[in-house]
Coordinates of C-alpha atoms and ligand atoms in Angstrom, one line a residue:
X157 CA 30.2 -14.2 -7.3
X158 CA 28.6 -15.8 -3.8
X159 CA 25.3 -14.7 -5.3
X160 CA 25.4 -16.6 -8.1
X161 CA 26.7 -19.5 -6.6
X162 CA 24.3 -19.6 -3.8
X163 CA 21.9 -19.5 -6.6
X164 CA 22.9 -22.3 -8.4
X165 CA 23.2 -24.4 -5.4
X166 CA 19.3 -23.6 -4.8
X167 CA 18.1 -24.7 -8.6
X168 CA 18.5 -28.4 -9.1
X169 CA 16.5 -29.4 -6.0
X170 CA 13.3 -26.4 -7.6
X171 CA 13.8 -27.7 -10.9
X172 CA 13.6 -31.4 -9.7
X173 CA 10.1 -29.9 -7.4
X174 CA 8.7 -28.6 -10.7
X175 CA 9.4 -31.0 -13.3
X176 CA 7.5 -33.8 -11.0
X177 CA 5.0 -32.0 -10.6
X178 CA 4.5 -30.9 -14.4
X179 CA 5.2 -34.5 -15.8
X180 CA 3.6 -36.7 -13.0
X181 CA 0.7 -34.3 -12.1
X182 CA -0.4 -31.9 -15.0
X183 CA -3.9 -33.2 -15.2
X184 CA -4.3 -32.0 -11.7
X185 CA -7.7 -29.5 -11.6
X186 CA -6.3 -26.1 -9.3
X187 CA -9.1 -24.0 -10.1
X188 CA -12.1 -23.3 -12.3
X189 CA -13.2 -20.0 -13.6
X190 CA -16.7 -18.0 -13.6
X191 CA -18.2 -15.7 -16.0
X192 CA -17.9 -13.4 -12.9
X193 CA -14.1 -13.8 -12.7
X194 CA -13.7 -13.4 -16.9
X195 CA -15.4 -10.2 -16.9
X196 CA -14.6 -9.0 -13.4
X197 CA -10.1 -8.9 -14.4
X198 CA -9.4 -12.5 -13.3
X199 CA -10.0 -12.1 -9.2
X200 CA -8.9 -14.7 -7.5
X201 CA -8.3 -17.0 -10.2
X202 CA -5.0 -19.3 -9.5
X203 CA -3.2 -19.5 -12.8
X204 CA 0.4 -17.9 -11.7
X205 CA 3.0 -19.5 -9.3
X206 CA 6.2 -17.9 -7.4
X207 CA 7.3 -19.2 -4.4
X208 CA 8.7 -15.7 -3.7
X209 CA 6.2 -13.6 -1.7
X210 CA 2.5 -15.0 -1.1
X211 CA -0.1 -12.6 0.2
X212 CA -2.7 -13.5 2.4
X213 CA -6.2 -12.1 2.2
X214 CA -6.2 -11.8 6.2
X215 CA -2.2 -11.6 6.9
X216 CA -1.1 -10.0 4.6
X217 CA 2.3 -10.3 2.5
X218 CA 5.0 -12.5 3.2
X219 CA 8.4 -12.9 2.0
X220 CA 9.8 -16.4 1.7
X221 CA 7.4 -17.3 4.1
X222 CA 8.4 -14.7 6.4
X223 CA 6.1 -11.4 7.8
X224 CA 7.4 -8.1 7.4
X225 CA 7.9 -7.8 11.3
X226 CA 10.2 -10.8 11.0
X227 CA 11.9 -10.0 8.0
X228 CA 12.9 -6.6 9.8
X229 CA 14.2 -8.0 12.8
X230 CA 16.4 -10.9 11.0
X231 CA 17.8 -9.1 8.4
X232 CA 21.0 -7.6 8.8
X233 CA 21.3 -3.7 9.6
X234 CA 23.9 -1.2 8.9
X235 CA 25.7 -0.3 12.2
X236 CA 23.5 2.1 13.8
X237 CA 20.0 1.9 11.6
X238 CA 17.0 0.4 13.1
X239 CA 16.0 -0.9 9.5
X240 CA 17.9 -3.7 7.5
X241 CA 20.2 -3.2 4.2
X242 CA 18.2 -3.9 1.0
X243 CA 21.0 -5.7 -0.4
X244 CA 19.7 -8.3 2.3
X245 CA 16.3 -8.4 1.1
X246 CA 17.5 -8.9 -2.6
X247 CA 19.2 -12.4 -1.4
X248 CA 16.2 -13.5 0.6
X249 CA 13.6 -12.6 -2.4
X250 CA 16.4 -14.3 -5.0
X251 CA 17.8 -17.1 -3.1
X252 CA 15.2 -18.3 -0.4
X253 CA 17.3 -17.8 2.7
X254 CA 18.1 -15.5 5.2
X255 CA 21.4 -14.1 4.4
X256 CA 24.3 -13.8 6.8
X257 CA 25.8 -10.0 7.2
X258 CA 28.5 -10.9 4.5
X259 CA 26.0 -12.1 2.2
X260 CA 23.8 -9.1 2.6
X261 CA 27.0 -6.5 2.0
X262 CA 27.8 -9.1 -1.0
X263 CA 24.9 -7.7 -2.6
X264 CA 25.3 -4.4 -1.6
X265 CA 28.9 -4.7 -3.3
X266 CA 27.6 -6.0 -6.4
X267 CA 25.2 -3.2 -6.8
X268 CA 28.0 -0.6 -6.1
X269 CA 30.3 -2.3 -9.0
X270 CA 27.6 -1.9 -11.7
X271 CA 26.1 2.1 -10.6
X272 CA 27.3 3.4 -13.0
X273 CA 24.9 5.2 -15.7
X274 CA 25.5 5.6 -19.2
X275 CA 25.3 9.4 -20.8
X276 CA 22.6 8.6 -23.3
X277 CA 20.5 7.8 -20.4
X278 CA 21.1 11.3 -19.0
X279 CA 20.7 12.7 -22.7
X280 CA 17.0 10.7 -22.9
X281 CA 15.8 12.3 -19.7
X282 CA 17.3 15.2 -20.8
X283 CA 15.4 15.6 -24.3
X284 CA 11.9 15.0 -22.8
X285 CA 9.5 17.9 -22.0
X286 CA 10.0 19.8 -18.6
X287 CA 6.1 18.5 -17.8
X288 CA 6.5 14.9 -18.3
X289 CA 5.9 12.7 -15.6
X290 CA 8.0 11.3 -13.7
X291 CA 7.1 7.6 -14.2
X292 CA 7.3 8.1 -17.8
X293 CA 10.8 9.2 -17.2
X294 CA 11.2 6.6 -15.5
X295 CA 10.1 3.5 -17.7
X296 CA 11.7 5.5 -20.3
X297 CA 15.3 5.6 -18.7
X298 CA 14.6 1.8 -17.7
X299 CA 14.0 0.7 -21.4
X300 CA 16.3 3.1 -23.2
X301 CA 19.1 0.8 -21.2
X302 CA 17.6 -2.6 -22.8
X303 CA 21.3 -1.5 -25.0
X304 CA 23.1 -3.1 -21.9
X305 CA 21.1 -6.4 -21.7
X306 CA 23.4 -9.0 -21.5
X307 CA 21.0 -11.5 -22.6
X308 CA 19.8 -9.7 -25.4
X309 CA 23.4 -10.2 -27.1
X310 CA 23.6 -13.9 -25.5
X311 CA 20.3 -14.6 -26.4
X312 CA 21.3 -13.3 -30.2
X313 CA 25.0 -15.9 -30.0
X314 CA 23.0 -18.7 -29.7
X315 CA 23.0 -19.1 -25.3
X316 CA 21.9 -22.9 -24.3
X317 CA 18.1 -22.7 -22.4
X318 CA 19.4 -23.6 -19.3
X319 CA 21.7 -20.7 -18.9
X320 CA 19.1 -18.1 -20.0
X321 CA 19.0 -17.1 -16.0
X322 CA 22.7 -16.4 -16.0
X323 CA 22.2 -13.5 -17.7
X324 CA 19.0 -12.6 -16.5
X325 CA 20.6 -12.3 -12.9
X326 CA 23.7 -10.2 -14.1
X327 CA 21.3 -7.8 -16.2
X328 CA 18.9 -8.1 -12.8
X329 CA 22.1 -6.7 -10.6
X330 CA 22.9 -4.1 -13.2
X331 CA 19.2 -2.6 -13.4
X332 CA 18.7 -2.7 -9.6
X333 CA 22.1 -1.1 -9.1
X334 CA 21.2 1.7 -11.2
X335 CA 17.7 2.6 -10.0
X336 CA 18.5 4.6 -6.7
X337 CA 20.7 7.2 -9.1
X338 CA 18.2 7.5 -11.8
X339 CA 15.1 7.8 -9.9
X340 CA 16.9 10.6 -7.4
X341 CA 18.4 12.1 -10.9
X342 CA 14.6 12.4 -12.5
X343 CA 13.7 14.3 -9.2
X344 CA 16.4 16.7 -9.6
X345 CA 16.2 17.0 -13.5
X346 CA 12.4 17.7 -12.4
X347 CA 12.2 19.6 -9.2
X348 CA 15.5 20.5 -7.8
X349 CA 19.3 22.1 -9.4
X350 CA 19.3 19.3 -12.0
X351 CA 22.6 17.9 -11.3
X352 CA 23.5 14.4 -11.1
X353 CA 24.8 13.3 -7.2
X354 CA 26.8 10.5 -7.7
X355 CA 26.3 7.9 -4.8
X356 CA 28.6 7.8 -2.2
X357 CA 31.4 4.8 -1.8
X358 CA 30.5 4.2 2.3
X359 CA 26.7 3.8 1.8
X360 CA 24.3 1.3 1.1
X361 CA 21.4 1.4 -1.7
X362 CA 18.6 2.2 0.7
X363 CA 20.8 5.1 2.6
X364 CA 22.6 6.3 -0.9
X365 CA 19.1 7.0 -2.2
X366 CA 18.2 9.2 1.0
X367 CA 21.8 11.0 0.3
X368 CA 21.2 11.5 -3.3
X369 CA 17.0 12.8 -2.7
X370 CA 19.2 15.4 -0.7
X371 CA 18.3 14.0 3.0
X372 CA 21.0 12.5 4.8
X373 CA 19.2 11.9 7.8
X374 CA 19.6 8.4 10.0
X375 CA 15.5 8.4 9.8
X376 CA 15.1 9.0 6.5
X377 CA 18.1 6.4 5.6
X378 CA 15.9 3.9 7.6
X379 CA 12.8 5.1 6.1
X380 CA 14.1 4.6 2.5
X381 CA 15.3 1.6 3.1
X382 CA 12.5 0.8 4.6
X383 CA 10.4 1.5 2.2
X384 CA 12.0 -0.1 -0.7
X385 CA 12.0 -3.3 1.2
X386 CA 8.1 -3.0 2.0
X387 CA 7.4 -2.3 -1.9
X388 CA 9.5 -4.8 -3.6
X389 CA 7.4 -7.9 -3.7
X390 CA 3.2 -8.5 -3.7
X391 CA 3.3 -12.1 -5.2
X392 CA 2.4 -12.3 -8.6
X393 CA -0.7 -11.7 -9.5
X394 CA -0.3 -7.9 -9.3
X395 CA -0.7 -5.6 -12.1
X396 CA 3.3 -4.4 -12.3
X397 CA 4.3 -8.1 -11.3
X398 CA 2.0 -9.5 -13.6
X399 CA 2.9 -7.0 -16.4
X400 CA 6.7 -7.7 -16.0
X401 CA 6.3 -11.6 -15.7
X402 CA 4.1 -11.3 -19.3
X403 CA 6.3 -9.2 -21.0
X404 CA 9.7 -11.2 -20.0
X405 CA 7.7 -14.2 -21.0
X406 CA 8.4 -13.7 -24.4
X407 CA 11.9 -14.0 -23.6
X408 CA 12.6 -9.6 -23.8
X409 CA 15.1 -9.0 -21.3
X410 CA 14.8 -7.3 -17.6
X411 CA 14.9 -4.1 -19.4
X412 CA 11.8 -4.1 -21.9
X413 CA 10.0 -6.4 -19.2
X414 CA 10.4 -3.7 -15.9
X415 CA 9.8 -0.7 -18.3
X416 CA 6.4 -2.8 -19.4
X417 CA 5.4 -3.5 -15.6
X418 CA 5.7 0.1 -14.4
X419 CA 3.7 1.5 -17.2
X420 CA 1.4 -0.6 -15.1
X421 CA 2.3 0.7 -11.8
X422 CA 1.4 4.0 -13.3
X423 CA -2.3 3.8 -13.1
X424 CA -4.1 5.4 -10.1
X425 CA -5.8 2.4 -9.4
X426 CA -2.5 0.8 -8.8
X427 CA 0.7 2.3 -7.4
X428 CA 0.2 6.1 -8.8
X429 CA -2.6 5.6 -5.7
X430 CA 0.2 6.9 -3.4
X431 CA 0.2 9.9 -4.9
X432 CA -3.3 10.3 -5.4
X433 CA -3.6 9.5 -1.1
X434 CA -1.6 12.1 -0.6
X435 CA -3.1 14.8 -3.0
X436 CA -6.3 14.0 -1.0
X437 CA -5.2 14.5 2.7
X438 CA -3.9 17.8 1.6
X439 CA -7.1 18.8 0.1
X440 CA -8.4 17.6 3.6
X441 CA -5.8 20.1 5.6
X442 CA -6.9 22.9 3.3
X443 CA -9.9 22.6 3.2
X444 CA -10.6 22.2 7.4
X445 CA -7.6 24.2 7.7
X446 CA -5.8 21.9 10.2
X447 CA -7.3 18.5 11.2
X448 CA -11.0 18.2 10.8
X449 CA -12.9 16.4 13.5
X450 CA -14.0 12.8 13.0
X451 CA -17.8 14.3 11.9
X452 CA -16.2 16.7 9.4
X453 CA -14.0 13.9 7.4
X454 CA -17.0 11.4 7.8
X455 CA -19.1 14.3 5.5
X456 CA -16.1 14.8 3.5
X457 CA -15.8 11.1 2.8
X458 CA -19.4 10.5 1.6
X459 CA -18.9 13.4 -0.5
X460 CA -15.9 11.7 -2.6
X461 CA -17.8 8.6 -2.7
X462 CA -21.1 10.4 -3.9
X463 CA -19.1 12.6 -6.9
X464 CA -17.9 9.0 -7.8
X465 CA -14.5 8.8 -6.7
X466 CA -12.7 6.0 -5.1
X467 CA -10.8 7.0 -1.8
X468 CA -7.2 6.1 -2.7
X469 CA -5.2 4.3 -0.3
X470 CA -8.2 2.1 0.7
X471 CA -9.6 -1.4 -0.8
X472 CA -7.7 -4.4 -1.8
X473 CA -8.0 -7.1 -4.8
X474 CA -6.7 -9.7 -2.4
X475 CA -6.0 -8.5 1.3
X476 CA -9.3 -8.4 3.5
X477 CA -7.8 -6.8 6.4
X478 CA -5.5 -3.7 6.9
X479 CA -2.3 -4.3 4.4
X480 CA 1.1 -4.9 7.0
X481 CA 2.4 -2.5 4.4
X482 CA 0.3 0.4 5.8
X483 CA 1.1 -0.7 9.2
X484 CA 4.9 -1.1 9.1
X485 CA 4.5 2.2 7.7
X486 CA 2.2 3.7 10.0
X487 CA 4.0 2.5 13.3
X488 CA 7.2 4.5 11.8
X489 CA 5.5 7.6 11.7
X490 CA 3.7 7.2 15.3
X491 CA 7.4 6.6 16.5
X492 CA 9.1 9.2 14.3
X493 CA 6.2 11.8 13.3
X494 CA 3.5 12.0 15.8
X495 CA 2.5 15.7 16.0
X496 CA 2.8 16.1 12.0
X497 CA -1.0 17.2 10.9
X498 CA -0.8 15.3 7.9
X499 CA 0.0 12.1 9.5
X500 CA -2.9 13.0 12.1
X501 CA -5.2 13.4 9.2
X502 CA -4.0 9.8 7.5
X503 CA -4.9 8.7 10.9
X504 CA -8.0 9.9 11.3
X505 CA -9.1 8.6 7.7
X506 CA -7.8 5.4 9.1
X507 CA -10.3 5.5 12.1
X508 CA -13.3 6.6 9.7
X509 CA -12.7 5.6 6.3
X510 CA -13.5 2.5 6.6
X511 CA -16.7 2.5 8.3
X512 CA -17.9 4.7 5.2
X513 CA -16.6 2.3 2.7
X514 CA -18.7 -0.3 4.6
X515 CA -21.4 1.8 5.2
X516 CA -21.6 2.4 1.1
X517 CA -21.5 -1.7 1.0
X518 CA -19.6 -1.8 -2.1
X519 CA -15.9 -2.3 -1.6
X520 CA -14.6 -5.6 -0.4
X521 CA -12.3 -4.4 1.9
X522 CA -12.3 -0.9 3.2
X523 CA -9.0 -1.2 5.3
X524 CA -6.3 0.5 4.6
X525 CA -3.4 -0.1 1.4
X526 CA 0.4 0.2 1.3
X527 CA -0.8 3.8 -0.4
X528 CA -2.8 5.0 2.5
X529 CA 0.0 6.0 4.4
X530 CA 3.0 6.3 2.1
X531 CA 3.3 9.2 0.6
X532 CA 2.8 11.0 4.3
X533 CA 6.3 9.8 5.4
X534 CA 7.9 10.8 2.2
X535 CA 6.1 14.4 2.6
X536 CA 7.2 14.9 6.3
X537 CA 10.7 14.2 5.6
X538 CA 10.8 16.9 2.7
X539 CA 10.1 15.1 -0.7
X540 CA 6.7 16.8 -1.5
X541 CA 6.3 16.3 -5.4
X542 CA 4.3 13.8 -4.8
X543 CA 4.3 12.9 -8.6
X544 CA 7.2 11.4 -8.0
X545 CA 6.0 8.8 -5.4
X546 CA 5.0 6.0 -7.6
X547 CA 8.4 6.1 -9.1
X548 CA 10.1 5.0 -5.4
X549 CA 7.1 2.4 -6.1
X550 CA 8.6 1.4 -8.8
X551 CA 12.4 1.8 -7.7
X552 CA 11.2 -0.8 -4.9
X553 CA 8.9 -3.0 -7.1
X554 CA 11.9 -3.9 -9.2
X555 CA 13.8 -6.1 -6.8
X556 CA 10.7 -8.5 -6.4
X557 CA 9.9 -8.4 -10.6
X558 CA 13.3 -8.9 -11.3
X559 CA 14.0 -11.8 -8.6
X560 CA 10.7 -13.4 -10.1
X561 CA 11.8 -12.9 -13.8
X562 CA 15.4 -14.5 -13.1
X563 CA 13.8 -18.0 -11.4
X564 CA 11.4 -17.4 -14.7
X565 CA 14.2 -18.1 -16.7
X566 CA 15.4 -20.7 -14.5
X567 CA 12.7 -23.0 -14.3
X568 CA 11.9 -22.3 -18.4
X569 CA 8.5 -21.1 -17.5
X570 CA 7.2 -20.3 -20.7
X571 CA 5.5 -17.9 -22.7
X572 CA 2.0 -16.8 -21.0
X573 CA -0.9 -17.1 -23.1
X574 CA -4.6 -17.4 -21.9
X575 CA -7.7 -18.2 -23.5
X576 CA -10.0 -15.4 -24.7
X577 CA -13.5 -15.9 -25.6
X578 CA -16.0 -13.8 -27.2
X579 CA -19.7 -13.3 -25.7
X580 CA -21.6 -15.2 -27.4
X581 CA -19.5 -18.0 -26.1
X582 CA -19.8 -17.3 -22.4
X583 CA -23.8 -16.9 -23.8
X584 CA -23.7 -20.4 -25.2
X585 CA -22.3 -21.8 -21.8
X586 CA -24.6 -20.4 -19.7
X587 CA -27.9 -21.9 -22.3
X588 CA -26.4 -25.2 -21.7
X589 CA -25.8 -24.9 -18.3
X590 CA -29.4 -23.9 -17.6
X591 CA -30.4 -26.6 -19.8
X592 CA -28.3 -29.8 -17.9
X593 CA -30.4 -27.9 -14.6
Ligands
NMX59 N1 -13.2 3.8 -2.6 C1 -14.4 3.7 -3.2 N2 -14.9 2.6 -3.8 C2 -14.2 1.5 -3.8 C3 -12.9 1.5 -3.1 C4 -12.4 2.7 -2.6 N3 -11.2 2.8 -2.0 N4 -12.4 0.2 -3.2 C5 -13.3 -0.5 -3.9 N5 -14.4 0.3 -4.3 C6 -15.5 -0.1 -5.1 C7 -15.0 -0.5 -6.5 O1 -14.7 0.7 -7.3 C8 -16.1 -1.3 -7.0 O2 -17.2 -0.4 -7.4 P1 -18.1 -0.8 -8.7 O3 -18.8 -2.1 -8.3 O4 -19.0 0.4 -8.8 O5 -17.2 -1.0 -9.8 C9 -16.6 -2.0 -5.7 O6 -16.1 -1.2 -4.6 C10 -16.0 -3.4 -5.6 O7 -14.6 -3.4 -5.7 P2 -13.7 -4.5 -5.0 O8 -14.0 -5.8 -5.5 O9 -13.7 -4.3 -3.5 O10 -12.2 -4.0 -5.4 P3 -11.4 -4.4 -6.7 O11 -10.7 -5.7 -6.5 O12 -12.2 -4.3 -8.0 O13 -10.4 -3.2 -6.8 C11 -8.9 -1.6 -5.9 C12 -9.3 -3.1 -5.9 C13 -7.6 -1.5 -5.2 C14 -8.6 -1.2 -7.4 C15 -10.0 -0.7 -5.3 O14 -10.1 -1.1 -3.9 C16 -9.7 0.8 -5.4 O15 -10.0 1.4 -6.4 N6 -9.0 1.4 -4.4 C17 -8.6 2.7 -4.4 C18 -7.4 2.9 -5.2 C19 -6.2 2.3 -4.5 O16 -5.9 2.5 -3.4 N7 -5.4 1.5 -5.3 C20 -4.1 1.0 -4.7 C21 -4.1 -0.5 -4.5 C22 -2.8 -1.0 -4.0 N8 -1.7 -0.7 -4.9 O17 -0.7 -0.2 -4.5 O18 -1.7 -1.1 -6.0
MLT60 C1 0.8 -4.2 -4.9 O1 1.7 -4.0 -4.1 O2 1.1 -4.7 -6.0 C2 -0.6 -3.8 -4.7 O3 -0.9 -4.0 -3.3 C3 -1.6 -4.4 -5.6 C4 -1.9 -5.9 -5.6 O4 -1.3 -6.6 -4.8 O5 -2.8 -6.2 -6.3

């Protein structure tokens, strides 16, 4: 397999990089921590590495070192799409280079060969109550397959430590394969005629996922492929990523590890946010009717700040400026959506949210998140459960976990586990640090 291969070639010369500097250089301070940063969840503190995506408070994300604009343009398209396969993306995240048009349909092939879903997966959804949410479906469907993991059973024949990412890659392709079908199969167990559409032979991941959601559209191909691209990687300090990296740590397999990092994804102050941005621009066109005018939604916005809310879709833990994310997302629709009211109403939050987040002086950054704009696209072109939008978060979020987890394995990171320390402790510092004053 060229993907494998291609990998391999890359290790040595990583391994050699990391070794050197964890023999030669281990006394090296990076960072110190605050009582501010133990209590206030670790912000900022630099205790994770991946040289697979880095974000940039100002800039924004970037994929092996490149921006999303240019990540776009250089990856290779299907003949007649405006936005890039995913399969593509997958060998940049994984190996580090752009990949030629054959490499890119390599993966694409790869992902075909494994699609296939076993019946007890269907039989898991299947048993769960009608209500259940779809993310729980999700992470459910994800972890009931840990009965596949490939190095699971190696793991158990005694596997030597430098293969371990052998078959953390193969059971890496086989998840990522499978996630298009299972995600569109929990929206029509939940929402639609409840039968399984197998994917078709002559499209890719990105496109087959659009076919199977029951929109075969060229722009909402491109848009689901888009948007799977835009979702897969944050670095790694992000709850799912985080969540994943800590649970594969322990050597669990892909599986347990992505179930783990979308129960993460699931809270509202992390990806279920899309959903919640979208539940709150329809209470917006409800309750103006239409499109409010710029004094209307400045009232309205106080008055979800002053009940306590937050105003999903806005604020960052990291990015300072408006998220490329939002933007990539946000240009589509102006090209492809321009007279839709919701869009006009996600604008219009864009023009006056954030002088009331600055205004109320709290939040750190009051531009715009990947979540602002999301779930408008996904409404527009017909998928309006919006429940179901943190699990195309998470459909996308795997690619960049599951790259991270298999160079994980490669480099023997090991397992993760900080310091706690109780009150009275972080009590006893601050006495003797006032007393050396
Ligand atoms: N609306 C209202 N208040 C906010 C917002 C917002 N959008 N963003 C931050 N704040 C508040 C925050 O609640 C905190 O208040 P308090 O001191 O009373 O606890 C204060 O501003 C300082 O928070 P920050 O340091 O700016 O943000 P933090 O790093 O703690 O949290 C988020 C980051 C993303 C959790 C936060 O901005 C937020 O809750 N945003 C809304 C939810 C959202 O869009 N989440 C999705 C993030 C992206 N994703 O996909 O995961
Ligand atoms: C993400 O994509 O994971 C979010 O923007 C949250 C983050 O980076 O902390």
């Amino acid at each position: 397999m060229g993907l494998r291969d291609d990998f391999s070639a890359e290790l040595p010369a990583w391994r050699e990089r990391v070794d050197k500097l964890v023999k030669e250089h281990s006394e090296i301070i990076v960072d110190q921590v605050t009582i501010g940063q133990v209590y206030g969840g670790m912000r900022s503190v630099k205790g994770l590495v991946t040289d697979i995506s880095y974000v940039d408070p100002n800039e924004g994300i970037r994929f092996r070192g490149h921006t999303i604009p240019e990540v776009l343009d250089f990856l290779p398209k299907p003949p007649g799409s405006k936005m890039p396969y995913v399969g593509g993306l997958y060998y940049l995240l994984l190996i580090g280079k752009a990949p030629t048009e054959e490499q890119a349909l390599d993966v694409e092939a790869e992902w075909k060969t494994r699609s296939e879903i076993p019946d007890y997966v269907f039989d898991v959804l299947k048993s769960m109550p009608r209500d259940s949410h779809p993310m729980m479906l999700f992470s459910t469907a994800i972890l009931a397959l840990h009965h596949e993991s490939i190095f699971a059973q190696r793991y158990q024949e005694g596997m030597r430590r430098d293969e371990y990412w052998q078959p953390m890659l193969e059971d890496s392709l086989n998840l990522t394969a499978k996630l298009p079908s299972i995600a569109a199969y929990i929206y029509s167990m939940k929402y639609k005629h409840g039968e399984f559409t197998h994917p078709k032979e002559d499209l890719d991941w990105g496109a087959n996922f659009a076919y199977m959601m029951g929109n075969s559209s060229q722009e909402y191909m491109d848009l689901a492929r888009l948007y799977f691209i835009l979702h897969s990687d944050h670095e790694s300090g992000n709850a799912s990523a985080h969540a994943t990296h800590l649970a594969a740590s322990t050597l669990s397999d892909i599986y347990y590890a992505l179930s783990a990092g979308l129960n993460s994804l699931a809270g509202p102050l992390h990806g279920l946010a899309n959903q919640e941005a979208l539940r709150w621009l329809l209470g917006i066109h409800q309750k103006f009717n239409g499109v409010p005018s710029k004094d209307e939604l400045y009232e309205y916005a106080w008055g979800k700040l002053n009940r306590g809310h937050v105003i999903p879709g806005y604020g960052h833990a990291v990015l300072r400026k408006p998220d490329p994310r939002f933007t990539a997302q946000f240009n589509y629709a102006l090209e492809n959506l321009p007279e839709d009211e919701i869009f006009q109403i996600a604008h219009l939050v864009f023009e006056v949210v954030p002088k009331v987040l600055i205004e109320q002086g709290k939040a750190k950054n009051p531009a715009p998140n990947v979540d602002a704009i999301s779930g408008t696209l996904q409404y527009h072109y017909g998928i309006k459960e919006f429940e179901f939008y943190t699990v195309m978060f998470g459909v996308g979020r795997a690619l960049g976990v599951s790259a991270n987890a298999v160079w994980s394995r490669a480099l023997g990171q090991p397992l993760e586990r900080p310091k706690s320390l109780t009150t009275a402790m972080l009590e006893d510092i601050v006495q003797k640090a006032n007393a050396a004053d």
